[in-house]
Tab-separated table of C-alpha atoms in Angstrom:
chain	number	residue	atom	x	y	z
A	501	MET	CA	196.751	60.082	96.748
A	502	ARG	CA	194.538	60.152	100.097
A	503	LEU	CA	191.660	57.601	100.222
A	504	VAL	CA	189.365	58.419	102.813
A	505	ILE	CA	186.020	56.213	103.766
A	506	ALA	CA	183.537	58.191	105.746
A	507	ARG	CA	179.796	58.557	106.697
A	508	CYS	CA	179.417	62.117	106.187
A	509	SER	CA	177.256	64.966	104.502
A	510	VAL	CA	178.413	67.155	101.594
A	511	ASP	CA	177.257	70.612	100.970
A	512	TYR	CA	178.237	72.688	97.708
A	513	ALA	CA	177.958	76.346	97.768
A	514	GLY	CA	178.840	78.354	94.252
A	515	ARG	CA	176.751	79.357	91.098
A	516	LEU	CA	174.194	76.599	92.553
A	517	THR	CA	173.816	74.808	95.449
A	518	ALA	CA	173.615	70.903	96.193
A	519	HIS	CA	173.359	69.072	99.552
A	520	LEU	CA	174.038	65.159	99.746
A	521	PRO	CA	172.869	63.611	102.894
A	522	SER	CA	174.673	61.584	105.491
A	523	ALA	CA	175.794	58.234	104.003
A	524	PRO	CA	179.003	56.178	103.649
A	525	ARG	CA	181.065	57.438	100.707
A	526	LEU	CA	184.729	57.388	99.545
A	527	ILE	CA	186.551	60.690	99.116
A	528	LEU	CA	189.492	60.881	96.844
A	529	VAL	CA	192.442	63.794	97.991
A	530	LYS	CA	194.544	63.914	94.815
A	531	ALA	CA	198.052	65.244	94.258
A	532	ASP	CA	196.762	68.000	91.956
A	533	GLY	CA	194.839	69.132	95.079
A	534	SER	CA	191.137	67.995	93.466
A	535	VAL	CA	188.818	66.289	95.908
A	536	SER	CA	186.098	64.053	94.701
A	537	ILE	CA	183.471	62.280	96.415
A	538	HIS	CA	182.075	58.852	95.419
A	539	ALA	CA	179.256	56.583	96.094
A	540	ASP	CA	179.574	52.612	95.823
A	541	ASP	CA	178.278	53.224	91.746
A	542	ARG	CA	178.784	54.952	88.427
A	543	ALA	CA	181.810	53.634	86.660
A	544	TYR	CA	183.789	56.915	87.260
A	545	LYS	CA	181.707	59.956	87.857
A	546	PRO	CA	181.714	61.238	91.380
A	547	LEU	CA	178.644	62.714	93.139
A	548	ASN	CA	180.418	65.870	93.525
A	549	TRP	CA	183.980	67.433	93.074
A	550	MET	CA	186.382	70.323	93.022
A	551	SER	CA	188.755	70.635	90.364
A	552	PRO	CA	192.467	72.208	90.889
A	553	PRO	CA	193.276	74.792	91.853
A	554	CYS	CA	191.974	74.558	94.934
A	555	THR	CA	192.681	74.464	98.523
A	556	LEU	CA	191.422	71.789	101.366
A	557	LYS	CA	191.153	73.281	105.167
A	558	GLU	CA	190.575	70.398	107.805
A	559	GLY	CA	188.762	72.003	110.662
A	560	THR	CA	189.846	71.932	114.376
A	561	GLY	CA	188.198	72.724	117.564
A	562	GLU	CA	184.647	73.291	117.273
A	563	ASP	CA	184.802	72.836	113.279
A	564	GLU	CA	186.805	69.398	113.889
A	565	GLY	CA	185.372	66.869	111.493
A	566	VAL	CA	184.183	69.712	108.693
A	567	TRP	CA	186.344	70.032	105.438
A	568	THR	CA	186.216	73.007	103.684
A	569	VAL	CA	187.497	73.253	99.746
A	570	VAL	CA	187.966	76.207	98.088
A	571	ASN	CA	188.376	76.935	94.733
A	572	LYS	CA	189.913	80.325	93.057
A	573	ALA	CA	186.356	81.101	92.065
A	574	GLY	CA	185.070	81.288	95.952
A	575	GLU	CA	183.158	78.113	95.217
A	576	LYS	CA	183.047	75.580	98.345
A	577	LEU	CA	182.949	71.969	98.913
A	578	ILE	CA	182.080	71.359	102.632
A	579	ILE	CA	182.422	67.864	103.995
A	580	THR	CA	180.978	67.256	107.463
A	581	MET	CA	182.531	64.004	108.855
A	582	GLU	CA	180.624	61.825	111.090
A	583	GLU	CA	182.943	58.794	111.359
A	584	ILE	CA	185.852	58.056	109.167
A	585	LEU	CA	186.016	54.150	108.514
A	586	HIS	CA	189.343	54.059	106.744
A	587	ASP	CA	192.236	56.909	106.019
A	588	SER	CA	195.412	56.004	104.108
A	589	SER	CA	197.701	58.087	101.873
A	590	HIS	CA	199.807	56.459	98.640
A	591	GLU	CA	202.589	57.785	96.573
A	592	LEU	CA	201.390	56.757	92.725
A	593	GLY	CA	204.457	58.751	91.165
A	594	VAL	CA	203.980	60.390	87.823
A	595	ASP	CA	201.388	58.020	85.578
A	596	PRO	CA	202.678	57.226	82.281
A	597	GLY	CA	199.672	58.029	80.550
A	598	LEU	CA	197.250	55.744	78.705
A	599	ILE	CA	198.956	53.241	76.570
A	600	LYS	CA	197.257	53.288	73.094
A	601	ASP	CA	196.145	50.143	71.101
A	602	GLY	CA	198.082	49.693	67.513
A	603	VAL	CA	195.390	51.402	65.886
A	604	GLU	CA	195.688	54.417	68.005
A	605	ALA	CA	199.167	54.788	67.804
A	606	HIS	CA	199.286	54.753	64.048
A	607	LEU	CA	196.139	57.345	63.831
A	608	GLN	CA	198.608	59.719	66.022
A	609	GLU	CA	201.847	58.717	63.501
A	610	LEU	CA	199.363	59.641	60.491
A	611	LEU	CA	197.833	62.467	61.969
A	612	ALA	CA	201.237	64.054	62.833
A	613	ASP	CA	202.411	63.573	59.174
A	614	ARG	CA	199.256	64.855	57.810
A	615	ILE	CA	198.175	67.898	60.397
A	616	GLU	CA	196.494	69.849	57.731
A	617	THR	CA	194.013	67.281	58.123
A	618	LEU	CA	192.964	69.143	60.776
A	619	GLY	CA	192.472	72.368	58.607
A	620	ASP	CA	194.537	74.761	56.430
A	621	GLY	CA	197.919	76.125	57.844
A	622	TYR	CA	198.227	73.899	60.638
A	623	THR	CA	201.719	73.165	61.985
A	624	LEU	CA	203.193	70.499	64.321
A	625	ILE	CA	204.707	71.386	67.174
A	626	ARG	CA	205.238	67.731	68.614
A	627	ARG	CA	203.870	64.297	69.158
A	628	GLU	CA	203.717	62.984	72.753
A	629	TYR	CA	204.176	66.358	74.218
A	630	MET	CA	204.811	65.597	77.770
A	631	THR	CA	202.895	67.091	80.923
A	632	ALA	CA	202.877	66.292	84.585
A	633	ILE	CA	200.013	64.247	83.986
A	634	GLY	CA	201.130	62.460	80.879
A	635	PRO	CA	201.745	62.945	77.347
A	636	VAL	CA	199.165	65.001	75.017
A	637	ASP	CA	198.723	63.164	71.805
A	638	ILE	CA	199.696	66.088	69.335
A	639	LEU	CA	200.485	69.683	70.128
A	640	CYS	CA	200.112	71.944	66.905
A	641	ARG	CA	199.378	75.366	66.120
A	642	ASP	CA	196.503	76.801	64.134
A	643	ALA	CA	196.687	78.999	61.216
A	644	ASP	CA	196.407	82.126	63.436
A	645	GLY	CA	199.301	80.625	65.625
A	646	GLY	CA	197.151	79.270	68.712
A	647	THR	CA	198.056	76.532	70.365
A	648	VAL	CA	196.012	73.419	69.892
A	649	ALA	CA	196.120	70.295	71.861
A	650	VAL	CA	194.929	66.834	69.996
A	651	GLU	CA	193.520	63.628	71.653
A	652	ILE	CA	193.533	60.773	69.535
A	653	LYS	CA	190.854	57.559	69.925
A	654	ARG	CA	189.755	54.989	67.882
A	655	ARG	CA	186.605	55.141	69.439
A	656	GLY	CA	185.850	58.602	71.207
A	657	GLU	CA	184.250	58.347	74.259
A	658	ILE	CA	183.366	60.538	77.489
A	659	ASP	CA	186.440	59.285	79.221
A	660	GLY	CA	188.708	60.638	76.261
A	661	VAL	CA	186.775	64.374	76.500
A	662	GLU	CA	187.710	64.299	80.330
A	663	GLN	CA	191.234	63.356	79.773
A	664	LEU	CA	191.524	66.093	77.086
A	665	THR	CA	189.836	68.443	79.624
A	666	ARG	CA	192.612	67.621	82.173
A	667	TYR	CA	195.579	68.266	79.567
A	668	LEU	CA	193.817	71.948	78.451
A	669	GLU	CA	193.638	72.717	82.209
A	670	LEU	CA	197.231	72.282	82.850
A	671	LEU	CA	198.460	73.555	79.308
A	672	ASN	CA	196.695	76.650	79.794
A	673	ARG	CA	198.580	77.409	83.006
A	674	ASP	CA	201.876	77.586	80.849
A	675	PRO	CA	202.167	81.256	79.530
A	676	HIS	CA	204.305	80.219	76.785
A	677	LEU	CA	201.427	78.318	75.372
A	678	ALA	CA	198.226	79.898	76.648
A	679	PRO	CA	195.598	80.001	75.446
A	680	VAL	CA	195.537	76.130	74.475
A	681	ARG	CA	192.076	74.628	72.524
A	682	GLY	CA	191.442	71.564	72.213
A	683	VAL	CA	190.566	69.165	69.308
A	684	PHE	CA	189.075	65.636	69.985
A	685	ALA	CA	189.786	63.110	67.182
A	686	ALA	CA	188.506	59.739	66.435
A	687	GLN	CA	187.298	57.355	63.849
A	688	GLU	CA	183.874	57.284	65.927
A	689	ILE	CA	182.676	59.746	68.369
A	690	LYS	CA	179.672	59.059	70.485
A	691	PRO	CA	176.981	61.288	70.843
A	692	GLN	CA	177.362	61.592	74.635
A	693	ALA	CA	180.926	62.355	74.125
A	694	ARG	CA	180.189	64.914	71.566
A	695	VAL	CA	177.753	66.910	73.580
A	696	LEU	CA	180.383	67.116	76.357
A	697	ALA	CA	183.529	68.185	74.055
A	698	THR	CA	181.135	70.609	72.977
A	699	ASP	CA	180.270	72.066	75.966
A	700	ARG	CA	183.349	72.914	77.160
A	701	GLY	CA	184.672	74.286	73.880
A	702	ILE	CA	186.466	71.340	72.447
A	703	ASN	CA	186.261	70.876	68.908
A	704	CYS	CA	185.449	67.345	67.655
A	705	GLN	CA	187.143	65.573	64.510
A	706	ILE	CA	186.061	62.385	62.512
A	707	LEU	CA	189.575	60.505	61.244
A	708	ASP	CA	189.201	58.646	58.164
A	709	TYR	CA	191.978	56.067	58.692
A	710	ASP	CA	192.189	54.826	55.129
A	711	ALA	CA	192.110	58.591	53.747
A	712	LEU	CA	195.106	59.134	56.281
A	713	ARG	CA	197.177	56.036	55.169
A	714	GLY	CA	196.648	57.467	51.424
A	715	ILE	CA	194.177	54.492	50.606
A	716	GLU	CA	191.155	55.678	48.205
A	717	ASP	CA	187.913	54.443	49.147
A	718	ASP	CA	186.527	51.688	46.311
A	719	LYS	CA	183.195	52.803	46.467
A	720	LEU	CA	181.461	54.386	43.566
A	721	ARG	CA	180.851	58.025	43.742
A	722	LEU	CA	178.532	60.614	41.888
A	723	PHE	CA	180.845	63.124	42.317
């Protein structure tokens, strides 16, 4: 990963146009080719970014100090450097992925054993399907034979949707698996996470921990 802190302006040219005026910012260039620009606020969301696959070209001569990032759709992120305050690169290696707490790990085990919870005709391919950016919780097939990647959380929030999105982008490059669709499964899913998942074509599934464990609800029911 390359970390650059610079005073810069940023222009995006694509389906829409956007401009960030000159200011000190953090620029992350990751090994997967993605480039993101951050300010000194927001917990995780960049001001602007370009997802892989994309290419970064650093200008020379008259264009020195101008970085141009282009994705496969021809959209451009143009970063004009005015002053570089810091520039360093670090080898992070393969990330082992998020280590789940006991409940999430048990939810994964239970859902794998009862994969039909996701729908009739579902079959398990495997748990902890390893990718270059970490393991997918569950990889399975639906009744039509389509590949489905499942991300499991105890509490479903936006970062979980982002994590599943990254897995889907990678899995859909594999011709033996594509097309791969996603299911975001949790005991509770926050409204913002549900909106983001729906916008990205990811299905949401509420998991009943007790039902998966085979424990009957002791509340009185009319039907």
